[in-house]
CSV table of C-alpha atoms in Angstrom, one decimal:
chain,number,residue,atom,x,y,z
A,300,MET,CA,147.3,31.7,38.5
A,301,ALA,CA,146.9,32.4,42.2
A,302,ILE,CA,144.4,35.1,43.3
A,303,PRO,CA,146.2,38.5,43.2
A,304,HIS,CA,146.8,40.0,46.6
A,305,ILE,CA,146.9,43.8,46.6
A,306,TYR,CA,148.1,45.7,49.7
A,307,LEU,CA,146.3,49.0,49.9
A,308,ILE,CA,147.1,51.9,52.3
A,309,ALA,CA,145.0,55.0,52.8
A,310,GLY,CA,145.8,57.4,55.6
A,311,GLU,CA,143.1,60.1,55.6
A,312,PRO,CA,139.4,60.6,54.7
A,313,SER,CA,140.0,61.7,51.1
A,314,GLY,CA,142.3,58.7,50.5
A,315,ASP,CA,139.7,56.4,52.1
A,316,ILE,CA,137.2,57.6,49.4
A,317,ILE,CA,139.7,57.1,46.6
A,318,GLY,CA,140.6,53.6,48.1
A,319,ALA,CA,136.9,52.6,48.2
A,320,ARG,CA,136.4,53.5,44.5
A,321,LEU,CA,139.6,51.8,43.6
A,322,ILE,CA,138.5,48.6,45.4
A,323,ASN,CA,135.2,48.6,43.6
A,324,SER,CA,136.9,49.0,40.2
A,325,ILE,CA,139.5,46.3,40.8
A,326,GLN,CA,137.0,43.8,42.0
A,327,SER,CA,134.7,44.6,39.1
A,328,LYS,CA,137.6,44.1,36.6
A,329,THR,CA,138.7,40.8,38.3
A,330,ASN,CA,135.2,39.4,39.0
A,331,ASN,CA,136.0,39.7,42.7
A,332,LYS,CA,138.9,37.4,42.2
A,333,CYS,CA,141.3,39.6,44.1
A,334,PHE,CA,142.3,39.8,47.7
A,335,ILE,CA,142.8,43.3,49.1
A,336,SER,CA,144.2,44.0,52.6
A,337,GLY,CA,146.0,46.9,54.3
A,338,VAL,CA,145.0,50.1,56.1
A,339,GLY,CA,141.9,52.1,55.4
A,340,GLY,CA,138.9,53.9,56.8
A,341,LYS,CA,135.1,53.6,56.9
A,342,GLU,CA,134.4,53.9,53.2
A,343,MET,CA,136.8,51.0,52.4
A,344,GLU,CA,135.4,49.0,55.3
A,345,LYS,CA,131.9,49.3,53.9
A,346,LEU,CA,133.1,47.1,51.1
A,347,GLY,CA,134.3,44.4,53.5
A,348,PHE,CA,137.9,45.7,53.7
A,349,LYS,CA,139.5,44.9,57.1
A,350,SER,CA,141.9,47.6,58.2
A,351,LEU,CA,145.1,46.5,60.1
A,352,PHE,CA,144.3,49.3,62.6
A,353,PRO,CA,142.0,52.4,62.7
A,354,MET,CA,143.0,54.8,60.0
A,355,SER,CA,142.2,57.7,62.3
A,356,GLU,CA,145.4,57.0,64.2
A,357,ILE,CA,147.6,58.2,61.3
A,358,THR,CA,145.5,61.1,60.0
A,359,VAL,CA,147.6,64.1,60.9
A,360,MET,CA,148.5,67.3,59.0
A,361,GLY,CA,151.1,70.0,59.4
A,362,LEU,CA,154.6,69.9,60.7
A,363,ALA,CA,153.8,70.9,64.2
A,364,GLU,CA,150.8,68.5,64.4
A,365,VAL,CA,152.8,65.5,63.3
A,366,ILE,CA,155.4,65.8,66.0
A,367,PRO,CA,153.2,64.8,69.0
A,368,SER,CA,151.9,61.8,67.0
A,369,LEU,CA,155.3,60.5,65.9
A,370,PRO,CA,155.7,57.7,68.5
A,371,ASN,CA,152.3,56.2,67.5
A,372,LEU,CA,153.0,56.8,63.8
A,373,PHE,CA,156.4,55.0,64.0
A,374,MET,CA,154.7,52.1,65.8
A,375,ARG,CA,152.1,51.8,63.1
A,376,ILE,CA,154.7,52.1,60.4
A,377,ARG,CA,156.6,49.1,61.9
A,378,GLN,CA,153.4,47.2,62.2
A,379,THR,CA,152.5,47.8,58.6
A,380,ILE,CA,155.9,46.8,57.3
A,381,ALA,CA,155.8,43.6,59.3
A,382,ASP,CA,152.3,42.9,57.9
A,383,ILE,CA,153.5,43.5,54.3
A,384,THR,CA,156.6,41.3,54.9
A,385,LYS,CA,154.4,38.5,56.3
A,386,LYS,CA,151.8,38.6,53.5
A,387,ASN,CA,154.1,39.2,50.6
A,388,PRO,CA,151.5,40.8,48.3
A,389,CYS,CA,151.6,41.1,44.5
A,390,ILE,CA,151.8,44.9,44.8
A,391,VAL,CA,151.7,47.7,47.4
A,392,VAL,CA,149.6,50.7,46.6
A,393,THR,CA,149.7,53.7,48.9
A,394,ILE,CA,147.2,56.6,48.6
A,395,ASP,CA,148.4,60.1,49.6
A,396,ALA,CA,149.4,60.5,53.3
A,397,PRO,CA,153.1,60.8,52.4
A,398,ASP,CA,154.4,61.1,56.0
A,399,PHE,CA,153.1,57.6,56.6
A,400,SER,CA,153.2,56.1,53.1
A,401,PHE,CA,156.7,57.0,52.0
A,402,ARG,CA,158.4,55.8,55.2
A,403,ILE,CA,156.9,52.4,54.5
A,404,LEU,CA,157.7,52.4,50.8
A,405,LYS,CA,161.3,53.3,51.5
A,406,LYS,CA,161.7,50.5,54.0
A,407,ILE,CA,160.3,47.8,51.6
A,408,SER,CA,161.9,49.2,48.4
A,409,LYS,CA,164.6,46.5,48.3
A,410,SER,CA,161.9,43.8,48.1
A,411,GLU,CA,160.7,42.6,44.7
A,412,ILE,CA,157.2,43.9,45.3
A,413,PRO,CA,156.2,46.6,42.8
A,414,LEU,CA,155.4,49.9,44.6
A,415,VAL,CA,152.7,52.3,43.4
A,416,HIS,CA,151.7,55.6,44.9
A,417,TYR,CA,148.4,57.2,44.1
A,418,VAL,CA,148.1,61.1,44.6
A,419,ALA,CA,151.4,62.8,43.8
A,420,PRO,CA,153.1,65.0,46.5
A,421,SER,CA,152.7,68.6,45.6
A,422,VAL,CA,156.3,69.2,44.4
A,423,TRP,CA,155.0,72.0,42.2
A,424,ALA,CA,154.0,73.8,45.4
A,425,TRP,CA,156.9,73.1,47.8
A,426,LYS,CA,160.1,71.0,48.1
A,427,PRO,CA,160.5,70.1,44.4
A,428,GLY,CA,163.5,67.9,45.4
A,429,ARG,CA,161.0,65.3,46.6
A,430,ALA,CA,160.4,64.2,43.0
A,431,LYS,CA,163.9,62.9,42.7
A,432,LYS,CA,163.8,61.2,46.1
A,433,ILE,CA,160.5,59.3,45.6
A,434,ALA,CA,161.7,58.2,42.1
A,435,GLN,CA,164.4,56.2,43.9
A,436,PHE,CA,161.9,53.9,45.7
A,437,LEU,CA,158.7,54.0,43.6
A,438,ASN,CA,157.9,52.0,40.5
A,439,LYS,CA,154.9,54.0,39.4
A,440,LEU,CA,153.1,57.2,40.4
A,441,LEU,CA,149.4,58.0,39.7
A,442,THR,CA,148.5,61.7,39.6
A,443,LEU,CA,145.3,63.6,39.9
A,444,PHE,CA,146.2,66.7,38.0
A,445,PRO,CA,147.3,67.0,34.3
A,446,PHE,CA,150.2,69.3,35.0
A,447,GLU,CA,152.0,66.9,37.5
A,448,PRO,CA,153.6,64.1,35.4
A,449,PRO,CA,156.5,66.2,33.9
A,450,TYR,CA,157.8,67.0,37.4
A,451,PHE,CA,158.4,63.2,38.0
A,452,GLU,CA,159.0,61.9,34.5
A,453,LYS,CA,162.2,64.0,34.3
A,454,GLU,CA,163.5,62.0,37.3
A,455,GLY,CA,162.8,58.8,35.5
A,456,LEU,CA,159.6,57.8,37.4
A,457,HIS,CA,156.9,56.2,35.4
A,458,THR,CA,154.0,58.6,36.0
A,459,VAL,CA,150.4,58.4,34.8
A,460,PHE,CA,147.7,61.1,35.0
A,461,VAL,CA,144.5,59.1,35.9
A,462,GLY,CA,142.2,62.1,36.6
A,463,HIS,CA,140.8,63.5,39.8
A,464,PRO,CA,138.4,61.4,41.9
A,465,ILE,CA,136.1,64.4,42.3
A,466,VAL,CA,134.8,63.9,38.8
A,467,GLU,CA,133.4,60.5,40.0
A,468,SER,CA,131.7,61.9,43.0
A,469,LYS,CA,128.1,63.1,43.2
A,470,ALA,CA,129.2,66.5,44.4
A,471,GLY,CA,127.4,68.2,41.5
A,472,MET,CA,124.3,66.0,41.8
A,473,GLY,CA,122.9,66.8,45.3
A,474,GLU,CA,119.2,67.2,45.9
A,475,GLY,CA,119.0,70.8,47.0
A,476,ILE,CA,115.3,71.3,46.9
A,477,ILE,CA,114.7,68.1,48.9
A,478,PHE,CA,117.3,69.3,51.5
A,479,ARG,CA,115.6,72.6,51.9
A,480,LYS,CA,112.2,70.9,52.4
A,481,LYS,CA,113.7,68.5,55.0
A,482,HIS,CA,115.2,71.3,57.0
A,483,ASN,CA,112.3,73.7,56.6
A,484,ILE,CA,114.4,76.2,54.6
A,485,PRO,CA,112.2,78.5,52.5
A,486,ARG,CA,113.1,78.9,48.8
A,487,SER,CA,113.6,82.7,49.4
A,488,ALA,CA,116.2,82.1,52.2
A,489,LYS,CA,119.9,82.2,51.7
A,490,VAL,CA,122.0,79.2,52.7
A,491,LEU,CA,125.6,79.5,53.8
A,492,SER,CA,127.6,76.3,54.1
A,493,ILE,CA,130.7,76.3,56.4
A,494,LEU,CA,133.4,73.7,56.0
A,495,PRO,CA,136.2,74.3,58.5
A,496,GLY,CA,138.2,71.2,57.7
A,497,SER,CA,138.4,67.5,58.5
A,498,ARG,CA,141.0,67.5,61.3
A,499,VAL,CA,140.6,68.6,64.9
A,500,GLY,CA,143.5,71.1,64.6
A,501,GLU,CA,142.0,72.8,61.5
A,502,ILE,CA,138.6,73.1,63.1
A,503,LYS,CA,140.0,74.5,66.3
A,504,ARG,CA,141.7,77.3,64.4
A,505,LEU,CA,139.1,78.0,61.7
A,506,LEU,CA,135.6,77.4,63.2
A,507,PRO,CA,135.8,80.3,65.8
A,508,ILE,CA,136.9,82.7,63.0
A,509,ILE,CA,134.0,81.6,60.8
A,510,MET,CA,131.5,81.9,63.7
A,511,ASN,CA,132.6,85.5,64.3
A,512,VAL,CA,131.8,86.1,60.6
A,513,ILE,CA,128.4,84.6,61.0
A,514,SER,CA,127.7,86.7,64.1
A,515,SER,CA,128.1,89.8,62.0
A,516,LEU,CA,125.7,88.7,59.2
A,517,ASP,CA,122.0,89.4,59.1
A,518,HIS,CA,120.4,86.2,60.2
A,519,LYS,CA,116.8,87.0,59.3
A,520,ASN,CA,116.8,85.0,56.1
A,521,LEU,CA,120.0,83.1,56.4
A,522,PHE,CA,120.5,79.4,57.3
A,523,ILE,CA,123.9,77.9,58.2
A,524,ILE,CA,124.9,74.4,57.3
A,525,LEU,CA,128.0,72.6,58.6
A,526,PRO,CA,128.9,69.3,56.9
A,527,THR,CA,131.4,67.3,58.9
A,528,LEU,CA,132.4,63.7,59.8
A,529,ASP,CA,130.8,61.5,62.6
A,530,ASN,CA,134.0,61.4,64.6
A,531,LEU,CA,134.1,65.3,64.7
A,532,VAL,CA,130.5,66.1,65.7
A,533,ASP,CA,131.1,66.2,69.5
A,534,HIS,CA,134.2,68.4,69.1
A,535,ILE,CA,132.3,70.8,66.8
A,536,LYS,CA,129.2,71.0,69.0
A,537,ASN,CA,131.5,71.8,72.0
A,538,LEU,CA,133.1,74.6,70.1
A,539,LEU,CA,129.7,75.9,68.9
A,540,LYS,CA,128.4,76.3,72.5
A,541,ARG,CA,130.0,79.8,72.7
A,542,TRP,CA,127.6,81.1,70.1
A,543,ASN,CA,123.9,81.3,70.3
A,544,ILE,CA,123.4,80.6,66.6
A,545,SER,CA,121.4,77.9,65.0
A,546,ILE,CA,123.6,75.6,62.9
A,547,ILE,CA,122.4,72.5,61.0
A,548,VAL,CA,125.2,69.9,61.4
A,549,ILE,CA,125.2,67.0,59.0
A,550,THR,CA,127.5,64.0,58.7
A,551,THR,CA,126.9,61.9,55.6
A,552,ILE,CA,128.3,62.5,52.2
A,553,GLU,CA,124.8,62.4,50.7
A,554,GLU,CA,123.7,65.1,53.0
A,555,LYS,CA,126.8,67.1,52.3
A,556,TYR,CA,126.2,67.1,48.6
A,557,ALA,CA,122.5,67.9,49.1
A,558,ALA,CA,123.5,70.8,51.4
A,559,LEU,CA,125.9,72.1,48.8
A,560,ALA,CA,123.2,72.0,46.1
A,561,ALA,CA,121.0,74.0,48.5
A,562,SER,CA,123.7,76.5,49.2
A,563,ASP,CA,124.1,80.1,47.9
A,564,VAL,CA,127.6,80.6,49.2
A,565,ALA,CA,130.2,78.8,51.3
A,566,ILE,CA,133.3,79.5,53.5
A,567,ALA,CA,135.7,76.6,53.3
A,568,ALA,CA,139.1,75.5,54.4
A,569,SER,CA,141.5,75.3,51.5
A,570,GLY,CA,141.7,71.7,50.3
A,571,THR,CA,139.8,69.1,48.1
A,572,VAL,CA,136.5,70.6,49.2
A,573,SER,CA,137.3,73.5,46.9
A,574,LEU,CA,136.8,71.1,44.0
A,575,GLU,CA,133.5,69.8,45.5
A,576,LEU,CA,132.3,73.3,45.7
A,577,ALA,CA,133.2,73.9,42.1
A,578,MET,CA,131.4,70.7,41.1
A,579,ALA,CA,128.3,71.8,43.1
A,580,ARG,CA,128.7,75.3,41.6
A,581,VAL,CA,128.8,77.1,45.0
A,582,PRO,CA,130.5,80.5,45.1
A,583,ASN,CA,132.9,80.5,48.0
A,584,VAL,CA,135.7,82.1,50.0
A,585,SER,CA,138.8,79.9,50.7
A,586,ILE,CA,140.5,80.2,54.1
A,587,TYR,CA,143.2,78.6,56.1
A,588,LYS,CA,145.3,79.1,59.1
A,589,PHE,CA,148.3,76.9,60.0
A,590,ASN,CA,149.9,76.3,63.3
A,591,SER,CA,152.5,79.1,63.7
A,592,ILE,CA,155.4,76.7,63.5
A,593,THR,CA,154.1,75.1,60.3
A,594,ALA,CA,153.4,78.6,58.8
A,595,PHE,CA,156.9,79.8,59.7
A,596,ILE,CA,158.5,76.8,57.9
A,597,GLY,CA,156.0,76.8,55.1
A,598,ARG,CA,156.7,80.3,54.0
A,599,ARG,CA,160.2,79.3,53.3
A,600,LEU,CA,159.2,76.2,51.3
A,601,VAL,CA,156.0,77.0,49.4
A,602,LYS,CA,156.6,77.9,45.8
A,603,THR,CA,153.0,78.2,44.4
A,604,LYS,CA,151.1,81.5,44.1
A,605,PHE,CA,147.8,80.0,45.2
A,606,SER,CA,146.5,77.4,47.7
A,607,ASN,CA,143.0,76.9,46.4
A,608,LEU,CA,142.9,74.1,43.8
A,609,VAL,CA,140.6,75.9,41.4
A,610,ASN,CA,143.0,78.9,41.4
A,611,ILE,CA,146.0,76.6,40.9
A,612,LEU,CA,144.3,74.9,37.9
A,613,LEU,CA,143.4,78.2,36.3
A,614,ASP,CA,146.6,80.0,37.4
A,615,LYS,CA,144.6,83.0,38.6
A,616,GLU,CA,142.6,84.0,41.7
A,617,VAL,CA,139.0,83.1,41.0
A,618,VAL,CA,138.2,82.1,44.6
A,619,PRO,CA,139.3,84.7,47.2
A,620,GLU,CA,142.1,83.2,49.3
A,621,LEU,CA,142.4,84.4,52.9
A,622,ILE,CA,145.4,82.6,54.4
A,623,GLN,CA,147.2,82.9,57.7
A,624,GLU,CA,147.2,86.7,58.7
A,625,LYS,CA,144.5,87.4,56.2
A,626,CYS,CA,142.3,84.7,57.7
A,627,ASN,CA,140.4,87.0,60.0
A,628,SER,CA,136.7,87.6,60.4
A,629,ASP,CA,136.7,91.2,59.0
A,630,LEU,CA,138.3,90.2,55.6
A,631,ILE,CA,136.2,87.0,55.3
A,632,LEU,CA,133.0,89.0,56.1
A,633,ASN,CA,133.8,91.5,53.4
A,634,GLU,CA,134.3,88.7,50.8
A,635,ILE,CA,131.2,86.7,51.7
A,636,LYS,CA,129.1,89.9,51.6
A,637,LYS,CA,130.3,90.5,48.1
A,638,LEU,CA,129.1,87.0,47.0
A,639,LEU,CA,125.8,87.4,48.8
A,640,ASP,CA,125.1,90.9,47.4
A,641,ASN,CA,126.6,90.9,44.0
A,642,ALA,CA,125.4,88.3,41.4
A,643,GLU,CA,128.0,89.2,38.9
A,644,ILE,CA,130.9,88.3,41.2
A,645,SER,CA,129.2,85.0,42.0
A,646,GLU,CA,128.5,84.3,38.4
A,647,LEU,CA,132.2,84.9,37.4
A,648,GLN,CA,133.2,82.2,39.9
A,649,LEU,CA,130.7,79.7,38.4
A,650,LYS,CA,132.0,80.3,34.8
A,651,ASN,CA,135.5,79.6,35.9
A,652,PHE,CA,134.5,76.5,37.9
A,653,ASP,CA,133.3,74.8,34.7
A,654,ILE,CA,136.6,75.5,33.0
A,655,ALA,CA,138.6,74.1,36.0
A,656,ILE,CA,136.6,70.9,36.3
A,657,LYS,CA,137.1,70.0,32.7
A,658,GLN,CA,140.8,69.7,33.3
A,659,LEU,CA,140.4,67.0,35.9
A,660,THR,CA,139.5,64.1,33.7
A,661,ASN,CA,141.7,62.2,31.2
A,662,HIS,CA,138.5,61.5,29.2
A,663,SER,CA,139.5,57.9,28.4
A,664,ALA,CA,138.1,56.4,31.6
A,665,LYS,CA,136.9,57.1,35.1
A,666,PRO,CA,139.9,57.9,37.4
A,667,SER,CA,139.3,54.8,39.5
A,668,ASP,CA,139.1,52.6,36.4
A,669,LYS,CA,142.2,54.1,34.9
A,670,ALA,CA,144.1,53.6,38.2
A,671,ALA,CA,142.8,50.0,38.5
A,672,ASN,CA,144.0,49.3,35.0
A,673,VAL,CA,147.5,50.6,35.8
A,674,ILE,CA,147.6,48.5,39.0
A,675,LEU,CA,146.4,45.3,37.4
A,676,GLU,CA,148.7,45.8,34.4
A,677,THR,CA,151.6,46.3,36.8
A,678,ILE,CA,150.8,43.0,38.6
A,679,LYS,CA,150.6,41.2,35.2
A,680,SER,CA,153.9,42.6,34.0
A,681,TYR,CA,155.8,41.7,37.2
A,682,ASP,CA,154.2,38.2,37.2
A,683,SER,CA,155.6,37.6,33.7
A,684,LYS,CA,159.2,38.5,34.7
């Protein structure tokens, strides 16, 4: 049998991490007898993956943010479709990034190549009609959350809960004591981690609000850590010039997890980082502010009560959510002071974190191994037809 060729597409940093773990698992299961090409980021490239073009070009979020990027997005979509057509892989696997991924999958859906999407669109949160639409061009869907499969199975789409990649991360295994020593942070000091997002637009909107909160806190025994990505450091440092506050900026995933382990509290943009904070057992406040156009449209489409993933999993507000108009320095300051000053409030978050994280594994295998099994079984079943 010829060496299987898997075409893998990731369109954002979280998808890049999922993609890297998936590549590792697939190569392990096939004794490296598998060729993988497509689009990905730095984590995938560390494994020898060669991206068709820089993944950063397609990393956009929000309706208003997508519009200026459309010409380049469409050009990259055409380029990717042409590459798939030329290479004729055994399977195409897209990871999240639906604005990019689904346009490609729809265009190639009439081919005989099996199409798998990893990370379900949040139809439980907004636009439930998408489940029916994607069932028309996908062969299989791999989900991160246990409550997702029924939304798609009722539309006839073969859907598998594989578990959330966060349970494979080292988010709960950071070396907090070593981090404090490295950065000369006394044991008695409080550490606040701030995580304003992984996109320029998010950071522009959220970091100034967070810095206004920090300006109002007592700095005598407080250290501020800002984990981010290499490509965002210059942008962040330019924004921070407005405040005469010492911030420790770190960029590697290892430093990030060490910083979380050293942290007493955090202020974080709503997103996957909420699960990392739960794994690291860091009490936190969840914030977000959309572009006004995105917010206007979103209010008419969003169906879920919560935006924080821990709250969604538990169906109650465990982590305070300050979204849009509520995302202001006064309200955030009030909530972060509660966490810093009241151990009972912090402890309640921690107890609920443990319950939420248990829901994110299917127990039979690591998420990346489960996903790899589904992908390899799909290739085998299509080869035998």
